[in-house]
mmCIF file of C-alpha atoms and ligand atoms in Angstrom:
data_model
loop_
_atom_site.group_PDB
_atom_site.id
_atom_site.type_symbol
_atom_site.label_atom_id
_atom_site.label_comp_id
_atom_site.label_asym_id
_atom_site.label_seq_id
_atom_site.Cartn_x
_atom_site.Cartn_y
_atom_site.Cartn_z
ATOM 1 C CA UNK A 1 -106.704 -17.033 86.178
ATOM 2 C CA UNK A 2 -105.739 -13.645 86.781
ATOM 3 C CA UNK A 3 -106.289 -10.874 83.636
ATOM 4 C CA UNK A 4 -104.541 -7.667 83.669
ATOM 5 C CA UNK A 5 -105.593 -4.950 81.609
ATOM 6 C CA UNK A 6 -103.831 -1.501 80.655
ATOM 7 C CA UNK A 7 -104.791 1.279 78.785
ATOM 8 C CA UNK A 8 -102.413 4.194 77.080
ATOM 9 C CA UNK A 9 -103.367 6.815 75.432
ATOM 10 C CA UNK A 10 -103.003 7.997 71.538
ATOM 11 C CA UNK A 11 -101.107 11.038 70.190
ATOM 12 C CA UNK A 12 -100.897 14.007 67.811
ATOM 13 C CA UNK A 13 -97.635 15.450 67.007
ATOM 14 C CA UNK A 14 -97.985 19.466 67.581
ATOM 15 C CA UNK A 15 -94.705 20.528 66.255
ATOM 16 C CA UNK A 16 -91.202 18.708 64.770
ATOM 17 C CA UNK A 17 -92.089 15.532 63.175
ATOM 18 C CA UNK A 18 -89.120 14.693 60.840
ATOM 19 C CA UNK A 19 -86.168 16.942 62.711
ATOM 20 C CA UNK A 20 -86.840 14.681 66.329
ATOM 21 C CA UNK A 21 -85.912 11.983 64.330
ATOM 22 C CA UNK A 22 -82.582 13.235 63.616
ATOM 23 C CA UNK A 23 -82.303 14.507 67.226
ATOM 24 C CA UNK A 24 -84.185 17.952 66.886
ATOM 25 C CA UNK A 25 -87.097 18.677 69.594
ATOM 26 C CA UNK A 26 -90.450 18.115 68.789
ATOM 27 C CA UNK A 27 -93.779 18.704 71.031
ATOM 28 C CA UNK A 28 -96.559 16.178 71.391
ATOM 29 C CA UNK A 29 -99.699 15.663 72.691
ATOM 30 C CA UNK A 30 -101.764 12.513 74.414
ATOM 31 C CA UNK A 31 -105.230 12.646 73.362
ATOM 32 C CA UNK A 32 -108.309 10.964 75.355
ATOM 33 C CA UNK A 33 -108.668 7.876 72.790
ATOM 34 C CA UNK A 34 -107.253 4.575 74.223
ATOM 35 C CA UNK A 35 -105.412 1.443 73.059
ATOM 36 C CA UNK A 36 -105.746 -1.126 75.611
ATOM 37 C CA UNK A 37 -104.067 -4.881 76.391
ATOM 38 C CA UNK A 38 -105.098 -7.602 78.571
ATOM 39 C CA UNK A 39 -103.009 -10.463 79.333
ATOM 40 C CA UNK A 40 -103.245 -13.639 80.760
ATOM 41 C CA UNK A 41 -101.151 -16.541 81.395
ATOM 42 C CA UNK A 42 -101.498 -19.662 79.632
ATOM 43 C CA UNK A 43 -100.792 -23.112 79.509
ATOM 44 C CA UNK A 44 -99.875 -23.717 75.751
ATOM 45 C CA UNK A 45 -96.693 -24.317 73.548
ATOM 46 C CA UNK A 46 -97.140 -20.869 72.014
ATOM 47 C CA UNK A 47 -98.864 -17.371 72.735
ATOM 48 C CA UNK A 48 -101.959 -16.377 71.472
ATOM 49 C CA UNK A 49 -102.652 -13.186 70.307
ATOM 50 C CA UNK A 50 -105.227 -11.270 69.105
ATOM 51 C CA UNK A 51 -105.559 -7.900 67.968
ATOM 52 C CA UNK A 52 -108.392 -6.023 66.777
ATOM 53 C CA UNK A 53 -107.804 -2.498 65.518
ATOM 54 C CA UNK A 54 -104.211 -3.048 65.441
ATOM 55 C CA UNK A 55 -103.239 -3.769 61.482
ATOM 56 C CA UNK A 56 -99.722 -4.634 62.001
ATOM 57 C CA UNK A 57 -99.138 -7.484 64.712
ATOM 58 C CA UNK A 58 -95.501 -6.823 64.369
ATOM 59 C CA UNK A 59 -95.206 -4.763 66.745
ATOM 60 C CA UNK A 60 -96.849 -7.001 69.853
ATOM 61 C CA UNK A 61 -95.015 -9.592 68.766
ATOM 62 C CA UNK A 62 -91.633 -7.880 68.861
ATOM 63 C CA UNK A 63 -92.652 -6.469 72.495
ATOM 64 C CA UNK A 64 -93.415 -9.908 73.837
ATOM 65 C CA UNK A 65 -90.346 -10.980 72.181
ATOM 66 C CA UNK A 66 -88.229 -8.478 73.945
ATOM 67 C CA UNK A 67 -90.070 -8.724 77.025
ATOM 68 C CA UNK A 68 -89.496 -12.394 77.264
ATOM 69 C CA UNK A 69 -85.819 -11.688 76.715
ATOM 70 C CA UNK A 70 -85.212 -9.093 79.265
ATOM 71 C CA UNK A 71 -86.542 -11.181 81.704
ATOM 72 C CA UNK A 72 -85.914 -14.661 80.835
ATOM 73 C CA UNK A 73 -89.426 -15.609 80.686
ATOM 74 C CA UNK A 74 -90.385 -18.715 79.862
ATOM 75 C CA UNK A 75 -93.977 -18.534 79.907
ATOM 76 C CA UNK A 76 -96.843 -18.390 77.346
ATOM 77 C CA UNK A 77 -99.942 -15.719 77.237
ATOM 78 C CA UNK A 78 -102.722 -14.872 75.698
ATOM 79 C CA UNK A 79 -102.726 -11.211 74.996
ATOM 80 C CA UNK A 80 -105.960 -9.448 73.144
ATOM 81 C CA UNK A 81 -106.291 -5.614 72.101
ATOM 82 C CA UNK A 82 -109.154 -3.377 71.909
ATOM 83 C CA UNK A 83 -108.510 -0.221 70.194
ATOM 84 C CA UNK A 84 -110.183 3.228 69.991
ATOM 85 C CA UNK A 85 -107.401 5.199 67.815
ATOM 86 C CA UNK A 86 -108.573 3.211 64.665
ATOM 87 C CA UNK A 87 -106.718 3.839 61.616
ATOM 88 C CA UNK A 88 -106.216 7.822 61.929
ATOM 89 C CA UNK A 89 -102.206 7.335 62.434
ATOM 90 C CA UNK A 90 -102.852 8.696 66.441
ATOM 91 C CA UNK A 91 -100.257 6.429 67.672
ATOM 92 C CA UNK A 92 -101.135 2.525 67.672
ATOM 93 C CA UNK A 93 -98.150 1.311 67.355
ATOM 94 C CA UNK A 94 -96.497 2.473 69.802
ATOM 95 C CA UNK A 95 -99.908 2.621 72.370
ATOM 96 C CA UNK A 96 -100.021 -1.184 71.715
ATOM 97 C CA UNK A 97 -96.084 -1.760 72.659
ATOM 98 C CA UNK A 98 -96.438 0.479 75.465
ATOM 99 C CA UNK A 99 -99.574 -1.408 76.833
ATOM 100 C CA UNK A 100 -98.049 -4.716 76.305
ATOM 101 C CA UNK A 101 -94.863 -4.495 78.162
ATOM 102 C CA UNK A 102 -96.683 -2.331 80.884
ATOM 103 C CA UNK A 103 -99.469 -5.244 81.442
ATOM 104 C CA UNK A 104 -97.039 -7.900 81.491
ATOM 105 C CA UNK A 105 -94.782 -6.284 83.809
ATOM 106 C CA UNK A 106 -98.182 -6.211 85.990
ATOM 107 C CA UNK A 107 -98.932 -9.502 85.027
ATOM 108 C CA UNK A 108 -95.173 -10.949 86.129
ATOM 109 C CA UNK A 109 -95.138 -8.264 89.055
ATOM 110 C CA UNK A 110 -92.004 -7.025 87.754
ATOM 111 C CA UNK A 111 -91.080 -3.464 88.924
ATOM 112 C CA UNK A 112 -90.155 -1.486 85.941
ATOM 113 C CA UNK A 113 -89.683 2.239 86.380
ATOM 114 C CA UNK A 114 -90.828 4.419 83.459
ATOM 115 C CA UNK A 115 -87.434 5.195 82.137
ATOM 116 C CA UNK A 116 -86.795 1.273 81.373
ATOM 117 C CA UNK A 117 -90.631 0.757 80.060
ATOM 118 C CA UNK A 118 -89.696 3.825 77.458
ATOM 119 C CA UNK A 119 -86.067 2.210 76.743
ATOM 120 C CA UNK A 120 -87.772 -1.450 76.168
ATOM 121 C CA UNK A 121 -90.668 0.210 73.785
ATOM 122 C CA UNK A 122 -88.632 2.002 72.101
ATOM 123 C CA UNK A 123 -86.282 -0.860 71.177
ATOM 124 C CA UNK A 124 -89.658 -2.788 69.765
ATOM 125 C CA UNK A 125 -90.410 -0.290 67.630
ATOM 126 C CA UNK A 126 -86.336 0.139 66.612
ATOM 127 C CA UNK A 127 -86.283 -3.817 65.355
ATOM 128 C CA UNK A 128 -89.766 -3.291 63.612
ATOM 129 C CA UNK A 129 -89.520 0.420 62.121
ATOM 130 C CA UNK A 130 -85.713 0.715 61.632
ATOM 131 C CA UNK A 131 -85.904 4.385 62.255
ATOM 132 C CA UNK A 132 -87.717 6.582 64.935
ATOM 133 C CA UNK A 133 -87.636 8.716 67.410
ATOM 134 C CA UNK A 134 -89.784 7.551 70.215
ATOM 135 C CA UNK A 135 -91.736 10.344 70.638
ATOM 136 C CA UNK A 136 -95.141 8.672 70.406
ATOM 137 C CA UNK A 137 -93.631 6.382 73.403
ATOM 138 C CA UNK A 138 -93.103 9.295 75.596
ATOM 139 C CA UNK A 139 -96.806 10.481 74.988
ATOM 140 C CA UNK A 140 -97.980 7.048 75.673
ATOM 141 C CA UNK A 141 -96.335 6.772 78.931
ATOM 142 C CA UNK A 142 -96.668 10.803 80.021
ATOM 143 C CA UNK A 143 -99.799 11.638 78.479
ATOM 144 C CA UNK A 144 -100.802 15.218 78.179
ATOM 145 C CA UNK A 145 -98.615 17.766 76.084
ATOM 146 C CA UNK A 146 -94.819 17.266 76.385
ATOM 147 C CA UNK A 147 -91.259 18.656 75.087
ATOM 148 C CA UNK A 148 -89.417 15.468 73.680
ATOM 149 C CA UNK A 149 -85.990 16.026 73.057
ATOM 150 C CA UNK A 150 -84.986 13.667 70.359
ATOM 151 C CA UNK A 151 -81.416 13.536 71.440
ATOM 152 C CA UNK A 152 -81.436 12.473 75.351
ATOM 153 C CA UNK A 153 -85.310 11.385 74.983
ATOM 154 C CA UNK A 154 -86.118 13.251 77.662
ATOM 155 C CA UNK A 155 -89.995 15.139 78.535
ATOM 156 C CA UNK A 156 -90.819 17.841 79.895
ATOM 157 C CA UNK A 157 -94.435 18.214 80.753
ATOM 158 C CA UNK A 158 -95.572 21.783 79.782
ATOM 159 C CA UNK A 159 -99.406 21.379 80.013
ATOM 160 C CA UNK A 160 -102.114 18.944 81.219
ATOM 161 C CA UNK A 161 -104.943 20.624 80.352
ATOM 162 C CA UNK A 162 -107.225 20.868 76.820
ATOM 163 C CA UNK A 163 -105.470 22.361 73.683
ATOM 164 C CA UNK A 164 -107.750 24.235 71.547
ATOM 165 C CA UNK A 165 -107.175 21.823 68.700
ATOM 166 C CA UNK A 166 -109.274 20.417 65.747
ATOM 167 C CA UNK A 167 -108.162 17.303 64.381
ATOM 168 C CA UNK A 168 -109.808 15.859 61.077
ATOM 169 C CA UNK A 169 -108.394 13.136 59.367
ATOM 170 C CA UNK A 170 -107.656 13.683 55.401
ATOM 171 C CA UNK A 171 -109.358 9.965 54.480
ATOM 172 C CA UNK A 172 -106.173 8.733 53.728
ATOM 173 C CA UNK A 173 -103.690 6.444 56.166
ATOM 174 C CA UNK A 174 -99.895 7.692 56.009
ATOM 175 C CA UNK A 175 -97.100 5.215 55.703
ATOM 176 C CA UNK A 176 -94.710 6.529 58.437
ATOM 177 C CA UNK A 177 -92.268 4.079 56.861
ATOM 178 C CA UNK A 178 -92.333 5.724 53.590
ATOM 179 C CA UNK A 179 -92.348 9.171 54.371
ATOM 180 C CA UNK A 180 -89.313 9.025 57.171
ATOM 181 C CA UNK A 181 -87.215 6.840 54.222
ATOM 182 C CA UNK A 182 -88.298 9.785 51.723
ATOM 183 C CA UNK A 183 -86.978 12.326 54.296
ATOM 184 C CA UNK A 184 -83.609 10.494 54.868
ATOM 185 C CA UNK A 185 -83.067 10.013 50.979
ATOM 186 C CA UNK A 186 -83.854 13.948 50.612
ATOM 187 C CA UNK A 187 -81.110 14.585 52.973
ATOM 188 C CA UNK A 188 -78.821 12.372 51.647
ATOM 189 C CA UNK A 189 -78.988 14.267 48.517
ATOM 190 C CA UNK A 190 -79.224 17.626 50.181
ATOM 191 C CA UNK A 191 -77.567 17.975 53.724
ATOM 192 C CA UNK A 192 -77.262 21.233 54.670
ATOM 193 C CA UNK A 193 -80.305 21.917 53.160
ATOM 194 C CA UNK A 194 -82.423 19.859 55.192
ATOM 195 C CA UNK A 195 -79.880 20.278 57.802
ATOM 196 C CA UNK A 196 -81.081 24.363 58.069
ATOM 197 C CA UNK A 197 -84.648 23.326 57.373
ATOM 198 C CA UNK A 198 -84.373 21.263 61.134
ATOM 199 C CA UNK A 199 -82.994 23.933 62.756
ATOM 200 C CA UNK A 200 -85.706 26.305 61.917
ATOM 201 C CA UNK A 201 -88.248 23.537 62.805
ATOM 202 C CA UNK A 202 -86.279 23.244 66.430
ATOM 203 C CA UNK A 203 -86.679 27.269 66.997
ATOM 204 C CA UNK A 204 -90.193 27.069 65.822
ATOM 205 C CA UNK A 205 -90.445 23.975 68.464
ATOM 206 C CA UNK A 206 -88.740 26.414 71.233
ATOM 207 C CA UNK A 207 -91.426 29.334 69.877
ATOM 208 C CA UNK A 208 -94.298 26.460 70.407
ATOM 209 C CA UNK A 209 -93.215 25.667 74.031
ATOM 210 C CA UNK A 210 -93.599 28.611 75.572
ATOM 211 C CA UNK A 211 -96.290 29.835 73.174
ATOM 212 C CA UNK A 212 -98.185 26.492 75.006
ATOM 213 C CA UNK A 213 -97.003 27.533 78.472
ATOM 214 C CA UNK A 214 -98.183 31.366 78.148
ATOM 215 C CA UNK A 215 -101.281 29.985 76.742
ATOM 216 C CA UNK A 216 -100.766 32.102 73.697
ATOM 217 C CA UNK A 217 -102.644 30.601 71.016
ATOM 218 C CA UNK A 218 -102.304 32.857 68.385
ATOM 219 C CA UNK A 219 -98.595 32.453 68.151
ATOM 220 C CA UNK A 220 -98.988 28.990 68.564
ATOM 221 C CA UNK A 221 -101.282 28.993 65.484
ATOM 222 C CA UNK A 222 -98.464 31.296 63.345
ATOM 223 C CA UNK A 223 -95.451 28.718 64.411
ATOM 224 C CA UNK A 224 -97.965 26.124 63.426
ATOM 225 C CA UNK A 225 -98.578 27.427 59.993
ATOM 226 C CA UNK A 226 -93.963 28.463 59.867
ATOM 227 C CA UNK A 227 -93.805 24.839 60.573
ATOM 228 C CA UNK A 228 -95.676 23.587 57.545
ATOM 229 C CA UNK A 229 -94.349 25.083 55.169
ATOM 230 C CA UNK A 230 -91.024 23.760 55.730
ATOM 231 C CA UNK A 231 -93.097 20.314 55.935
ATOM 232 C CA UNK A 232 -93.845 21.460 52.521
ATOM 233 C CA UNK A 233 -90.185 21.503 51.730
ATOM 234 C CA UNK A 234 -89.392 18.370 53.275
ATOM 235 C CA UNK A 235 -92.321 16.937 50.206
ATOM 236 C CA UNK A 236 -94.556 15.099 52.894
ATOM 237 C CA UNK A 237 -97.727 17.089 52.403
ATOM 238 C CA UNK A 238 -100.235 15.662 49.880
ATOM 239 C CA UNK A 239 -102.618 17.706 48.275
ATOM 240 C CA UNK A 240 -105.311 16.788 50.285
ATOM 241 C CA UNK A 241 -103.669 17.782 53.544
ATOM 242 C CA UNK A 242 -103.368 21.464 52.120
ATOM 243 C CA UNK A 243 -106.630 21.617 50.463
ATOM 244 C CA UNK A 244 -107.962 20.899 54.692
ATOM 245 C CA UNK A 245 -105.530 23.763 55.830
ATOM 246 C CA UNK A 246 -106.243 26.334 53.379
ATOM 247 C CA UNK A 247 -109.922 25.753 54.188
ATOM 248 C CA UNK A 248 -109.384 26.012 58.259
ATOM 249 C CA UNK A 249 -107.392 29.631 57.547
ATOM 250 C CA UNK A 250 -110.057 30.955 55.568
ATOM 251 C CA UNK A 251 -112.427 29.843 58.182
ATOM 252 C CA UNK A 252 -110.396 31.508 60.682
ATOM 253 C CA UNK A 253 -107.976 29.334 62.673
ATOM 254 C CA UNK A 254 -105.247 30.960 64.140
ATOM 255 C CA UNK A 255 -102.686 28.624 62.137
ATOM 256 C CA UNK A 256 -102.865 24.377 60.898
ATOM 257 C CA UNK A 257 -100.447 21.949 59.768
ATOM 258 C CA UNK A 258 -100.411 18.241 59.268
ATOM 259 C CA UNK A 259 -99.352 15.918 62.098
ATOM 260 C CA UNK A 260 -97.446 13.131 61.611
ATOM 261 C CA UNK A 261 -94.959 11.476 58.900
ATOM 262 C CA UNK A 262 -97.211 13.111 56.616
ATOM 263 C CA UNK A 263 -98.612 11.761 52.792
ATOM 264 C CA UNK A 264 -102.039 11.164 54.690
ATOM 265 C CA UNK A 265 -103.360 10.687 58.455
ATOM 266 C CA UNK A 266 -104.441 14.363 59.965
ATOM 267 C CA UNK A 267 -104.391 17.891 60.354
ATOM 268 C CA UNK A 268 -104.505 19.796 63.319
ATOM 269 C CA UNK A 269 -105.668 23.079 63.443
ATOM 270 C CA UNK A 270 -105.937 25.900 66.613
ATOM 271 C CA UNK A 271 -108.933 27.508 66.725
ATOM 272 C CA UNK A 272 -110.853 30.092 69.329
ATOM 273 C CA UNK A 273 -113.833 28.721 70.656
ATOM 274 C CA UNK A 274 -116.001 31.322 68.169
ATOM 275 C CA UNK A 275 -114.664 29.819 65.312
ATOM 276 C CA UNK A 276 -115.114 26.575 66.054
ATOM 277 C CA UNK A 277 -118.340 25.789 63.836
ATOM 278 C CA UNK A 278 -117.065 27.598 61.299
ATOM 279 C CA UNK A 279 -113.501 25.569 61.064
ATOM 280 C CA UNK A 280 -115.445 22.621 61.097
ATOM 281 C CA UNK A 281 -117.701 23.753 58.412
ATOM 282 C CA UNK A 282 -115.357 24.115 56.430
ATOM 283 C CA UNK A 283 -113.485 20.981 57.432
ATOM 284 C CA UNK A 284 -116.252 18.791 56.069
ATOM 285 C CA UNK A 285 -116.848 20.760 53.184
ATOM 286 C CA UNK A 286 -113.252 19.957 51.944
ATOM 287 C CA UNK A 287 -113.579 15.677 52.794
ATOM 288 C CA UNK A 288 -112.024 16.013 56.058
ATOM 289 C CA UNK A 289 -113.425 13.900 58.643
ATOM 290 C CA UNK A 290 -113.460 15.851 62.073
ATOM 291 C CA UNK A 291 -112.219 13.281 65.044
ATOM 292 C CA UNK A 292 -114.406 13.533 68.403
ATOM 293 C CA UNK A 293 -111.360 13.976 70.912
ATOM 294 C CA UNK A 294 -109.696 15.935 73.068
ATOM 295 C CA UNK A 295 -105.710 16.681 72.603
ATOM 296 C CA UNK A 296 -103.787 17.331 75.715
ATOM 297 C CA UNK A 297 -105.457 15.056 78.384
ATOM 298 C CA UNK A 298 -104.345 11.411 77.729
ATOM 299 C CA UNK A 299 -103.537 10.305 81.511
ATOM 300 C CA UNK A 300 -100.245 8.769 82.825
ATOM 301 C CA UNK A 301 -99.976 5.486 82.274
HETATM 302 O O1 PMV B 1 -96.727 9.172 61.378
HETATM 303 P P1 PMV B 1 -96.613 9.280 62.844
HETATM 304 O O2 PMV B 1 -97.828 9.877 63.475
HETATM 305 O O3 PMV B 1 -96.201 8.010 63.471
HETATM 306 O O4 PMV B 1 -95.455 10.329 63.149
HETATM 307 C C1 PMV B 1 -94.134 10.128 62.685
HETATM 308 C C2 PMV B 1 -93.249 11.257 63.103
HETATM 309 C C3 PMV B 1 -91.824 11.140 62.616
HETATM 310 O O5 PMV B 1 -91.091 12.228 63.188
HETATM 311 C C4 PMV B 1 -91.751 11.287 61.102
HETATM 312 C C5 PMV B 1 -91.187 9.810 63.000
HETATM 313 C C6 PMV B 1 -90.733 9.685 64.439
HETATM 314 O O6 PMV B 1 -90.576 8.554 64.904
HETATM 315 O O7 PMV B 1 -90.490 10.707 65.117
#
């Protein structure tokens, strides 16, 4: 019986989480850690599915679901996951819906150009999450470093190449969930607070982008650091996550923030390759746990 496989690639969110939500820019990055799917037809009154490494099943089951839909499928599979993006809030979610509807579009020989794969994920992880931007679709599908425009949800590809990044993980796993509804609930109360704080975030993002495309790591390090303290305003950092980024300045980064929803998962930091050890060093000291990967590389699906 013929098994199809596909692999996508995790993500780190560089600059914007929160404002690309409400249609604001944000910038992220594929990294070389991979969530794949194999499928398989088969003869049974329901699918079987199995996924190690992925916590929430939800969101297979909603792709298949969808999937099915679209094309008026009436057959059964067996789907099964291996995961290398663990629990570190690198993108699993949507990897996993990615990877599903991409294999069984292989699987069914169905021709489905990216634009469609991106529009079917991303209403998966709609009916699941409620409310999100899609960004960590885009990164699945694109891989290496894009500019997401949370509005039209188009890319633009502005490097392929390494970032010098640091990632470590702060020991604790982030509920996206919790921290978007905590967002949303903030602006309720304060709109054109928030409001403003979005539209610095989206000049910071514009800063970012062509601080990425000139290469120009120090002033991608200083829009990093702008951009976290207004995460600090939006109340999604934890302690933790600033204990990590105080440590990686006084080691000598260029500039850190968290990545993500925030209230957990990971920092990011830029560093020059001389302070390196030292960033690290520090890192560990402080109970971050430094991830072995690359940011910037994930390949096309
Ligand atoms: O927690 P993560 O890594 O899934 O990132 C969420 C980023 C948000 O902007 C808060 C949500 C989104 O869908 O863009």
């Amino acid at each position: 019986m013929q098994r199809v496989t596909v692999s996508t690639p995790g993500k780190l969110i560089l600059l914007g989480e929160h404002a690309v939500v409400y249609g604001y820019p944000c910038i992220v990055a594929a990294v070389d850690k991979y969530l794949s799917v194999s499928v398989t037809e088969l003869d049974a009154e329901e699918d079987k599915i199995v996924t190690p490494g992925v916590a929430d099943q939800s969101f297979v089951k909603e792709a298949i679901h969808i999937f099915k839909e679209k094309f008026s499928l009436k057959k059964n599979i067996s789907l099964t996951t291996k995961s290398e993006l663990n629990n570190f809030g690198l993108g699993s979610s949507a990897a996993v819906v990615v990877a599903t509807i991409k294999a069984l579009t292989n699987l069914f020989q169905i021709d489905l150009p990216n634009k469609e794969l991106f529009d079917l994920a991303y209403k998966s992880v709609l009916r699941i999450q409620g409310k999100a931007s899609g960004f960590d679709i885009a990164a699945s599908i694109y891989g290496g470093t894009i500019y997401f425009d949370g509005k039209t949800k188009k890319t633009e590809l502005l490097s392929k190449k390494e970032l010098p990044l640091i990632v470590a993980f702060t020991g604790r796993k982030g509920n996206t969930r919790a921290m978007i509804k905590k967002v949303y609930e903030l602006r309720k109360k304060k709109p054109e607070l928030i409001d403003k704080i979005f539209c610095r975030i989206t000049q910071l993002v514009k800063s970012g982008k062509e601080a990425i495309k000139e290469k120009n790591w120090g002033e991608l390090g200083q829009v990093m650091d702008e951009n976290q303290v207004l995460l600090t305003k939006l109340q999604v950092t934890t302690p933790a996550i600033d204990k990590l980024i105080i440590a990686t300045r006084k080691a000598g980064a260029y500039g850190a923030k968290l990545s993500g929803a925030g209230g957990g998962d990971c920092i990011i930091a830029v560093v020059s390759a001389m302070r390196q050890r030292q960033v690290k060093k520090a890192l560990r000291k402080n109970g971050g746990k430094i991830l072995d990967l690359t940011v910037g590389v994930g390949g096309r699906i």
